[in-house]
């Protein structure tokens, strides 16, 4: 199977690989997937409390090239957004941007799940209501 | 970005490097040369008895049959040419099942067999057969006591492969044959990965039926052989392809003369060169393995003592196989047991049968060396794979957690 240039680019030059301090109140961490399924994504956001904007986002991913690219792209998109705007990122946007083939759509779903999980963690930490799952993907 | 940029590598190294010789091998140029006249001037049908075109073709097929038989210690009359190992696997299992229906309907095989055997067994089950799919030990080898315990009065066939295509382990063929003989059961082995790589002798090994294929031993694709013993005992199978009665009625269809000629030549070359080649490849494979095992958390899958000389299957924990291959697949061609690389969404059933967790199965690479593999290619591969493993581990949340001492088994993962 051939990969799209964008997947290749993210794979070879991943953006925002790393770890944020998950003990901080303004950092939300999402860990999704499972080793047995062949992909695990950890996505973290750091929210600037003064502006309400996501000031930093980091990821680490165990998975195929498309999973790595999906999470790298997600972190790029997250930076500079408000938490509410971030919630609007849809997995199909990732599919389109990276030209993922049908067998790799689950990678984008996982990235969306990771965003939601990170936001949820941030909300709960800061005394907000947990998100209700609105999309049943699996 | 891909691979090391060191100048001494790029000097005389031609990329990409082919390390997927278990999937198929390149054809030896000497094989091609032997085949060429049989496409053009010697185009006759080997079954044409009345003119020289037919005689020339028949003579070439007879000669190839001798070359093939010699490599496995058989009589030429015991060789049936087929389109490959898949067809021979089908003919062996379905053919025995039909021919020996009055004796019984039970077959014993392994869960680590090739799909050509497993799916044929599934088919036989639909036709009223009973099949026991035995698991293997952690090293990939069959447990002989378990095998014997699975034998029933209705057992007619034991179908166990010679060398495994994914991990390369060699089953204890002689012990299996002895067991089969003791119980009056036929023994069929799919030796596709073993013939031409290690000595296979149907007499010494006690094999009754055997399948193998040209394209795994530097011969052409689309041609293979089915060995059927003629003495002690005389084995018969029911044909699965009816027609003109070629190959003593066991496999009708005009013979693929150029393919058969090439297959014969490939067998002759293996016969002459196998010993040195195996020594050279196992040395190279061991060097590759040692180089890669220098990485932390790398595991060789399968028995390393009873193994084909040219295969290494290694799991690199905390990185995923397809993601790993993407780091160098512009330069190196090999296979992974990861689900992402296969049509199904499951990781390799062979690795799972060895007791590997799905995570380790997803993290595996299969290195298949071959006749044309060089030391420079091995150096390049050690370097490129190691670099990618290290890079991806820096990107892996599992690696980070493991390094921090988190017990990954205890985490409740959100399963899809
Ligand atoms: C063990 C084994 N059996 C059977 C086959 C099928 O061989 P062929 O391609 O000749 O049908 C293969 C090759 O993939 C194999 O490795």
PDB file of N, CA, C and O in Angstrom, chain B residues 275-336:
ATOM      1  N   UNK B 275      24.586 -26.677   0.653  1.00  0.00           N
ATOM      2  CA  UNK B 275      25.393 -26.808   1.864  1.00  0.00           C
ATOM      3  C   UNK B 275      26.169 -25.537   2.165  1.00  0.00           C
ATOM      4  O   UNK B 275      26.089 -24.993   3.267  1.00  0.00           O
ATOM      5  N   UNK B 276      26.891 -25.025   1.147  1.00  0.00           N
ATOM      6  CA  UNK B 276      27.657 -23.786   1.365  1.00  0.00           C
ATOM      7  C   UNK B 276      26.710 -22.612   1.593  1.00  0.00           C
ATOM      8  O   UNK B 276      26.980 -21.727   2.396  1.00  0.00           O
ATOM      9  N   UNK B 277      25.619 -22.638   0.838  1.00  0.00           N
ATOM     10  CA  UNK B 277      24.681 -21.525   0.935  1.00  0.00           C
ATOM     11  C   UNK B 277      24.078 -21.445   2.333  1.00  0.00           C
ATOM     12  O   UNK B 277      23.966 -20.370   2.928  1.00  0.00           O
ATOM     13  N   UNK B 278      23.703 -22.597   2.872  1.00  0.00           N
ATOM     14  CA  UNK B 278      23.097 -22.620   4.206  1.00  0.00           C
ATOM     15  C   UNK B 278      24.098 -22.123   5.245  1.00  0.00           C
ATOM     16  O   UNK B 278      23.744 -21.350   6.142  1.00  0.00           O
ATOM     17  N   UNK B 279      25.348 -22.539   5.092  1.00  0.00           N
ATOM     18  CA  UNK B 279      26.373 -22.115   6.052  1.00  0.00           C
ATOM     19  C   UNK B 279      26.578 -20.603   5.972  1.00  0.00           C
ATOM     20  O   UNK B 279      26.647 -19.907   6.990  1.00  0.00           O
ATOM     21  N   UNK B 280      26.622 -20.110   4.737  1.00  0.00           N
ATOM     22  CA  UNK B 280      26.826 -18.670   4.531  1.00  0.00           C
ATOM     23  C   UNK B 280      25.638 -17.878   5.088  1.00  0.00           C
ATOM     24  O   UNK B 280      25.800 -16.892   5.803  1.00  0.00           O
ATOM     25  N   UNK B 281      24.429 -18.345   4.779  1.00  0.00           N
ATOM     26  CA  UNK B 281      23.237 -17.597   5.199  1.00  0.00           C
ATOM     27  C   UNK B 281      23.024 -17.646   6.700  1.00  0.00           C
ATOM     28  O   UNK B 281      22.611 -16.665   7.303  1.00  0.00           O
ATOM     29  N   UNK B 282      23.303 -18.790   7.309  1.00  0.00           N
ATOM     30  CA  UNK B 282      23.051 -18.856   8.748  1.00  0.00           C
ATOM     31  C   UNK B 282      24.049 -17.965   9.490  1.00  0.00           C
ATOM     32  O   UNK B 282      23.720 -17.343  10.492  1.00  0.00           O
ATOM     33  N   UNK B 283      25.247 -17.861   8.943  1.00  0.00           N
ATOM     34  CA  UNK B 283      26.235 -16.960   9.548  1.00  0.00           C
ATOM     35  C   UNK B 283      25.763 -15.507   9.450  1.00  0.00           C
ATOM     36  O   UNK B 283      25.829 -14.739  10.409  1.00  0.00           O
ATOM     37  N   UNK B 284      25.281 -15.183   8.276  1.00  0.00           N
ATOM     38  CA  UNK B 284      24.775 -13.822   8.049  1.00  0.00           C
ATOM     39  C   UNK B 284      23.551 -13.534   8.906  1.00  0.00           C
ATOM     40  O   UNK B 284      23.404 -12.463   9.491  1.00  0.00           O
ATOM     41  N   UNK B 285      22.649 -14.511   8.953  1.00  0.00           N
ATOM     42  CA  UNK B 285      21.432 -14.356   9.747  1.00  0.00           C
ATOM     43  C   UNK B 285      21.783 -14.167  11.222  1.00  0.00           C
ATOM     44  O   UNK B 285      21.229 -13.305  11.902  1.00  0.00           O
ATOM     45  N   UNK B 286      22.752 -14.958  11.691  1.00  0.00           N
ATOM     46  CA  UNK B 286      23.144 -14.838  13.102  1.00  0.00           C
ATOM     47  C   UNK B 286      23.755 -13.470  13.395  1.00  0.00           C
ATOM     48  O   UNK B 286      23.543 -12.900  14.456  1.00  0.00           O
ATOM     49  N   UNK B 287      24.476 -12.965  12.420  1.00  0.00           N
ATOM     50  CA  UNK B 287      25.070 -11.636  12.587  1.00  0.00           C
ATOM     51  C   UNK B 287      23.976 -10.568  12.616  1.00  0.00           C
ATOM     52  O   UNK B 287      23.994  -9.656  13.446  1.00  0.00           O
ATOM     53  N   UNK B 288      23.025 -10.716  11.741  1.00  0.00           N
ATOM     54  CA  UNK B 288      21.893  -9.777  11.718  1.00  0.00           C
ATOM     55  C   UNK B 288      21.155  -9.822  13.051  1.00  0.00           C
ATOM     56  O   UNK B 288      20.840  -8.791  13.660  1.00  0.00           O
ATOM     57  N   UNK B 289      20.916 -11.048  13.501  1.00  0.00           N
ATOM     58  CA  UNK B 289      20.167 -11.234  14.735  1.00  0.00           C
ATOM     59  C   UNK B 289      20.926 -10.632  15.913  1.00  0.00           C
ATOM     60  O   UNK B 289      20.356  -9.903  16.726  1.00  0.00           O
ATOM     61  N   UNK B 290      22.221 -10.924  15.972  1.00  0.00           N
ATOM     62  CA  UNK B 290      23.024 -10.393  17.076  1.00  0.00           C
ATOM     63  C   UNK B 290      23.019  -8.867  17.043  1.00  0.00           C
ATOM     64  O   UNK B 290      22.895  -8.207  18.082  1.00  0.00           O
ATOM     65  N   UNK B 291      23.124  -8.304  15.853  1.00  0.00           N
ATOM     66  CA  UNK B 291      23.124  -6.854  15.706  1.00  0.00           C
ATOM     67  C   UNK B 291      21.840  -6.238  16.212  1.00  0.00           C
ATOM     68  O   UNK B 291      21.845  -5.210  16.900  1.00  0.00           O
ATOM     69  N   UNK B 292      20.732  -6.876  15.894  1.00  0.00           N
ATOM     70  CA  UNK B 292      19.432  -6.320  16.288  1.00  0.00           C
ATOM     71  C   UNK B 292      19.092  -6.628  17.743  1.00  0.00           C
ATOM     72  O   UNK B 292      18.413  -5.856  18.413  1.00  0.00           O
ATOM     73  N   UNK B 293      19.598  -7.746  18.230  1.00  0.00           N
ATOM     74  CA  UNK B 293      19.325  -8.104  19.623  1.00  0.00           C
ATOM     75  C   UNK B 293      20.106  -7.202  20.587  1.00  0.00           C
ATOM     76  O   UNK B 293      19.886  -7.239  21.792  1.00  0.00           O
ATOM     77  N   UNK B 294      21.004  -6.410  20.028  1.00  0.00           N
ATOM     78  CA  UNK B 294      21.697  -5.436  20.873  1.00  0.00           C
ATOM     79  C   UNK B 294      20.728  -4.361  21.352  1.00  0.00           C
ATOM     80  O   UNK B 294      20.998  -3.653  22.320  1.00  0.00           O
ATOM     81  N   UNK B 295      19.605  -4.237  20.675  1.00  0.00           N
ATOM     82  CA  UNK B 295      18.573  -3.300  21.126  1.00  0.00           C
ATOM     83  C   UNK B 295      17.907  -3.865  22.378  1.00  0.00           C
ATOM     84  O   UNK B 295      17.776  -5.081  22.528  1.00  0.00           O
ATOM     85  N   UNK B 296      17.453  -2.980  23.233  1.00  0.00           N
ATOM     86  CA  UNK B 296      16.699  -3.432  24.407  1.00  0.00           C
ATOM     87  C   UNK B 296      15.377  -4.045  23.952  1.00  0.00           C
ATOM     88  O   UNK B 296      14.817  -3.637  22.930  1.00  0.00           O
ATOM     89  N   UNK B 297      14.842  -4.948  24.756  1.00  0.00           N
ATOM     90  CA  UNK B 297      13.495  -5.468  24.552  1.00  0.00           C
ATOM     91  C   UNK B 297      13.249  -5.950  23.123  1.00  0.00           C
ATOM     92  O   UNK B 297      12.222  -5.643  22.517  1.00  0.00           O
ATOM     93  N   UNK B 298      14.211  -6.711  22.610  1.00  0.00           N
ATOM     94  CA  UNK B 298      14.023  -7.376  21.324  1.00  0.00           C
ATOM     95  C   UNK B 298      13.998  -8.873  21.600  1.00  0.00           C
ATOM     96  O   UNK B 298      14.766  -9.357  22.437  1.00  0.00           O
ATOM     97  N   UNK B 299      13.101  -9.588  20.938  1.00  0.00           N
ATOM     98  CA  UNK B 299      12.926 -11.007  21.220  1.00  0.00           C
ATOM     99  C   UNK B 299      12.884 -11.786  19.915  1.00  0.00           C
ATOM    100  O   UNK B 299      12.157 -11.422  18.995  1.00  0.00           O
ATOM    101  N   UNK B 300      13.656 -12.881  19.866  1.00  0.00           N
ATOM    102  CA  UNK B 300      13.588 -13.765  18.701  1.00  0.00           C
ATOM    103  C   UNK B 300      12.400 -14.696  18.900  1.00  0.00           C
ATOM    104  O   UNK B 300      12.240 -15.279  19.971  1.00  0.00           O
ATOM    105  N   UNK B 301      11.580 -14.829  17.894  1.00  0.00           N
ATOM    106  CA  UNK B 301      10.416 -15.715  17.977  1.00  0.00           C
ATOM    107  C   UNK B 301      10.724 -17.081  17.400  1.00  0.00           C
ATOM    108  O   UNK B 301      11.266 -17.188  16.310  1.00  0.00           O
ATOM    109  N   UNK B 302      10.355 -18.109  18.142  1.00  0.00           N
ATOM    110  CA  UNK B 302      10.520 -19.475  17.659  1.00  0.00           C
ATOM    111  C   UNK B 302      11.845 -20.073  18.081  1.00  0.00           C
ATOM    112  O   UNK B 302      12.780 -19.380  18.477  1.00  0.00           O
ATOM    113  N   UNK B 303      11.894 -21.393  17.962  1.00  0.00           N
ATOM    114  CA  UNK B 303      13.083 -22.149  18.335  1.00  0.00           C
ATOM    115  C   UNK B 303      14.279 -21.708  17.480  1.00  0.00           C
ATOM    116  O   UNK B 303      14.176 -21.616  16.262  1.00  0.00           O
ATOM    117  N   UNK B 304      15.409 -21.436  18.136  1.00  0.00           N
ATOM    118  CA  UNK B 304      16.557 -20.943  17.368  1.00  0.00           C
ATOM    119  C   UNK B 304      17.539 -22.053  17.018  1.00  0.00           C
ATOM    120  O   UNK B 304      18.500 -21.842  16.281  1.00  0.00           O
ATOM    121  N   UNK B 305      17.281 -23.246  17.551  1.00  0.00           N
ATOM    122  CA  UNK B 305      18.186 -24.354  17.264  1.00  0.00           C
ATOM    123  C   UNK B 305      17.674 -25.145  16.061  1.00  0.00           C
ATOM    124  O   UNK B 305      18.428 -25.470  15.146  1.00  0.00           O
ATOM    125  N   UNK B 306      16.364 -25.437  16.085  1.00  0.00           N
ATOM    126  CA  UNK B 306      15.754 -26.156  14.965  1.00  0.00           C
ATOM    127  C   UNK B 306      15.082 -25.133  14.069  1.00  0.00           C
ATOM    128  O   UNK B 306      13.905 -24.849  14.203  1.00  0.00           O
ATOM    129  N   UNK B 307      15.890 -24.566  13.187  1.00  0.00           N
ATOM    130  CA  UNK B 307      15.376 -23.440  12.412  1.00  0.00           C
ATOM    131  C   UNK B 307      16.021 -23.410  11.038  1.00  0.00           C
ATOM    132  O   UNK B 307      17.179 -23.801  10.868  1.00  0.00           O
ATOM    133  N   UNK B 308      15.277 -22.917  10.060  1.00  0.00           N
ATOM    134  CA  UNK B 308      15.835 -22.716   8.726  1.00  0.00           C
ATOM    135  C   UNK B 308      17.012 -21.745   8.832  1.00  0.00           C
ATOM    136  O   UNK B 308      16.982 -20.836   9.666  1.00  0.00           O
ATOM    137  N   UNK B 309      18.035 -21.933   7.995  1.00  0.00           N
ATOM    138  CA  UNK B 309      19.243 -21.122   8.163  1.00  0.00           C
ATOM    139  C   UNK B 309      19.094 -19.654   7.797  1.00  0.00           C
ATOM    140  O   UNK B 309      19.900 -18.821   8.208  1.00  0.00           O
ATOM    141  N   UNK B 310      18.058 -19.336   7.037  1.00  0.00           N
ATOM    142  CA  UNK B 310      17.997 -17.986   6.455  1.00  0.00           C
ATOM    143  C   UNK B 310      16.893 -17.104   7.029  1.00  0.00           C
ATOM    144  O   UNK B 310      16.621 -16.040   6.477  1.00  0.00           O
ATOM    145  N   UNK B 311      16.250 -17.559   8.100  1.00  0.00           N
ATOM    146  CA  UNK B 311      15.098 -16.820   8.608  1.00  0.00           C
ATOM    147  C   UNK B 311      15.337 -16.330  10.035  1.00  0.00           C
ATOM    148  O   UNK B 311      15.883 -17.055  10.866  1.00  0.00           O
ATOM    149  N   UNK B 312      14.919 -15.110  10.299  1.00  0.00           N
ATOM    150  CA  UNK B 312      14.892 -14.605  11.673  1.00  0.00           C
ATOM    151  C   UNK B 312      13.598 -13.828  11.843  1.00  0.00           C
ATOM    152  O   UNK B 312      13.251 -12.990  11.006  1.00  0.00           O
ATOM    153  N   UNK B 313      12.879 -14.135  12.913  1.00  0.00           N
ATOM    154  CA  UNK B 313      11.650 -13.391  13.210  1.00  0.00           C
ATOM    155  C   UNK B 313      11.844 -12.745  14.572  1.00  0.00           C
ATOM    156  O   UNK B 313      12.032 -13.435  15.579  1.00  0.00           O
ATOM    157  N   UNK B 314      11.815 -11.428  14.600  1.00  0.00           N
ATOM    158  CA  UNK B 314      12.158 -10.706  15.829  1.00  0.00           C
ATOM    159  C   UNK B 314      11.068  -9.705  16.176  1.00  0.00           C
ATOM    160  O   UNK B 314      10.574  -8.985  15.296  1.00  0.00           O
ATOM    161  N   UNK B 315      10.685  -9.677  17.453  1.00  0.00           N
ATOM    162  CA  UNK B 315       9.743  -8.662  17.920  1.00  0.00           C
ATOM    163  C   UNK B 315      10.506  -7.560  18.637  1.00  0.00           C
ATOM    164  O   UNK B 315      11.374  -7.838  19.471  1.00  0.00           O
ATOM    165  N   UNK B 316      10.163  -6.340  18.296  1.00  0.00           N
ATOM    166  CA  UNK B 316      10.755  -5.171  18.949  1.00  0.00           C
ATOM    167  C   UNK B 316       9.659  -4.554  19.796  1.00  0.00           C
ATOM    168  O   UNK B 316       8.794  -3.841  19.276  1.00  0.00           O
ATOM    169  N   UNK B 317       9.697  -4.881  21.065  1.00  0.00           N
ATOM    170  CA  UNK B 317       8.598  -4.488  21.941  1.00  0.00           C
ATOM    171  C   UNK B 317       8.404  -2.973  21.976  1.00  0.00           C
ATOM    172  O   UNK B 317       9.375  -2.225  21.930  1.00  0.00           O
ATOM    173  N   UNK B 318       7.159  -2.570  22.084  1.00  0.00           N
ATOM    174  CA  UNK B 318       6.738  -1.162  22.204  1.00  0.00           C
ATOM    175  C   UNK B 318       6.810  -0.357  20.906  1.00  0.00           C
ATOM    176  O   UNK B 318       6.623   0.849  20.916  1.00  0.00           O
ATOM    177  N   UNK B 319       7.121  -1.027  19.780  1.00  0.00           N
ATOM    178  CA  UNK B 319       6.934  -0.357  18.498  1.00  0.00           C
ATOM    179  C   UNK B 319       6.079  -1.271  17.619  1.00  0.00           C
ATOM    180  O   UNK B 319       6.133  -2.495  17.746  1.00  0.00           O
ATOM    181  N   UNK B 320       5.311  -0.670  16.747  1.00  0.00           N
ATOM    182  CA  UNK B 320       4.379  -1.441  15.933  1.00  0.00           C
ATOM    183  C   UNK B 320       5.024  -1.744  14.587  1.00  0.00           C
ATOM    184  O   UNK B 320       5.679  -0.888  13.990  1.00  0.00           O
ATOM    185  N   UNK B 321       4.827  -2.979  14.135  1.00  0.00           N
ATOM    186  CA  UNK B 321       5.540  -3.480  12.955  1.00  0.00           C
ATOM    187  C   UNK B 321       5.388  -2.662  11.685  1.00  0.00           C
ATOM    188  O   UNK B 321       6.360  -2.389  10.984  1.00  0.00           O
ATOM    189  N   UNK B 322       4.176  -2.256  11.379  1.00  0.00           N
ATOM    190  CA  UNK B 322       4.003  -1.524  10.127  1.00  0.00           C
ATOM    191  C   UNK B 322       4.631  -0.139  10.221  1.00  0.00           C
ATOM    192  O   UNK B 322       5.277   0.335   9.282  1.00  0.00           O
ATOM    193  N   UNK B 323       4.434   0.481  11.383  1.00  0.00           N
ATOM    194  CA  UNK B 323       5.054   1.780  11.599  1.00  0.00           C
ATOM    195  C   UNK B 323       6.564   1.654  11.484  1.00  0.00           C
ATOM    196  O   UNK B 323       7.251   2.514  10.924  1.00  0.00           O
ATOM    197  N   UNK B 324       7.069   0.559  11.975  1.00  0.00           N
ATOM    198  CA  UNK B 324       8.506   0.303  11.932  1.00  0.00           C
ATOM    199  C   UNK B 324       8.985   0.151  10.489  1.00  0.00           C
ATOM    200  O   UNK B 324       9.964   0.782  10.073  1.00  0.00           O
ATOM    201  N   UNK B 325       8.266  -0.653   9.717  1.00  0.00           N
ATOM    202  CA  UNK B 325       8.693  -0.879   8.341  1.00  0.00           C
ATOM    203  C   UNK B 325       8.673   0.397   7.520  1.00  0.00           C
ATOM    204  O   UNK B 325       9.461   0.574   6.597  1.00  0.00           O
ATOM    205  N   UNK B 326       7.736   1.278   7.877  1.00  0.00           N
ATOM    206  CA  UNK B 326       7.615   2.521   7.118  1.00  0.00           C
ATOM    207  C   UNK B 326       8.894   3.351   7.215  1.00  0.00           C
ATOM    208  O   UNK B 326       9.198   4.145   6.325  1.00  0.00           O
ATOM    209  N   UNK B 327       9.646   3.126   8.279  1.00  0.00           N
ATOM    210  CA  UNK B 327      10.883   3.875   8.464  1.00  0.00           C
ATOM    211  C   UNK B 327      11.946   3.517   7.440  1.00  0.00           C
ATOM    212  O   UNK B 327      12.863   4.292   7.201  1.00  0.00           O
ATOM    213  N   UNK B 328      11.834   2.335   6.861  1.00  0.00           N
ATOM    214  CA  UNK B 328      12.897   1.931   5.921  1.00  0.00           C
ATOM    215  C   UNK B 328      12.377   1.174   4.709  1.00  0.00           C
ATOM    216  O   UNK B 328      13.155   0.637   3.941  1.00  0.00           O
ATOM    217  N   UNK B 329      11.058   1.130   4.518  1.00  0.00           N
ATOM    218  CA  UNK B 329      10.589   0.272   3.417  1.00  0.00           C
ATOM    219  C   UNK B 329      10.866   0.831   2.021  1.00  0.00           C
ATOM    220  O   UNK B 329      10.666   0.151   1.033  1.00  0.00           O
ATOM    221  N   UNK B 330      11.387   2.046   1.985  1.00  0.00           N
ATOM    222  CA  UNK B 330      11.875   2.552   0.707  1.00  0.00           C
ATOM    223  C   UNK B 330      13.166   1.800   0.335  1.00  0.00           C
ATOM    224  O   UNK B 330      13.471   1.628  -0.827  1.00  0.00           O
ATOM    225  N   UNK B 331      13.887   1.372   1.358  1.00  0.00           N
ATOM    226  CA  UNK B 331      15.201   0.766   1.138  1.00  0.00           C
ATOM    227  C   UNK B 331      15.268  -0.733   1.413  1.00  0.00           C
ATOM    228  O   UNK B 331      16.162  -1.408   0.917  1.00  0.00           O
ATOM    229  N   UNK B 332      14.371  -1.231   2.253  1.00  0.00           N
ATOM    230  CA  UNK B 332      14.448  -2.643   2.632  1.00  0.00           C
ATOM    231  C   UNK B 332      13.055  -3.254   2.530  1.00  0.00           C
ATOM    232  O   UNK B 332      12.098  -2.710   3.085  1.00  0.00           O
ATOM    233  N   UNK B 333      12.966  -4.393   1.845  1.00  0.00           N
ATOM    234  CA  UNK B 333      11.683  -5.082   1.712  1.00  0.00           C
ATOM    235  C   UNK B 333      11.660  -6.270   2.652  1.00  0.00           C
ATOM    236  O   UNK B 333      12.486  -7.175   2.542  1.00  0.00           O
ATOM    237  N   UNK B 334      10.751  -6.240   3.618  1.00  0.00           N
ATOM    238  CA  UNK B 334      10.549  -7.423   4.451  1.00  0.00           C
ATOM    239  C   UNK B 334       9.120  -7.468   4.947  1.00  0.00           C
ATOM    240  O   UNK B 334       8.300  -6.628   4.572  1.00  0.00           O
ATOM    241  N   UNK B 335       8.799  -8.462   5.795  1.00  0.00           N
ATOM    242  CA  UNK B 335       7.422  -8.656   6.235  1.00  0.00           C
ATOM    243  C   UNK B 335       7.288  -8.439   7.726  1.00  0.00           C
ATOM    244  O   UNK B 335       8.258  -8.545   8.472  1.00  0.00           O
ATOM    245  N   UNK B 336       6.054  -8.179   8.135  1.00  0.00           N
ATOM    246  CA  UNK B 336       5.772  -8.012   9.557  1.00  0.00           C
ATOM    247  C   UNK B 336       4.582  -8.882   9.932  1.00  0.00           C
ATOM    248  O   UNK B 336       3.735  -9.181   9.108  1.00  0.00           O
TER     249      UNK B 336
END
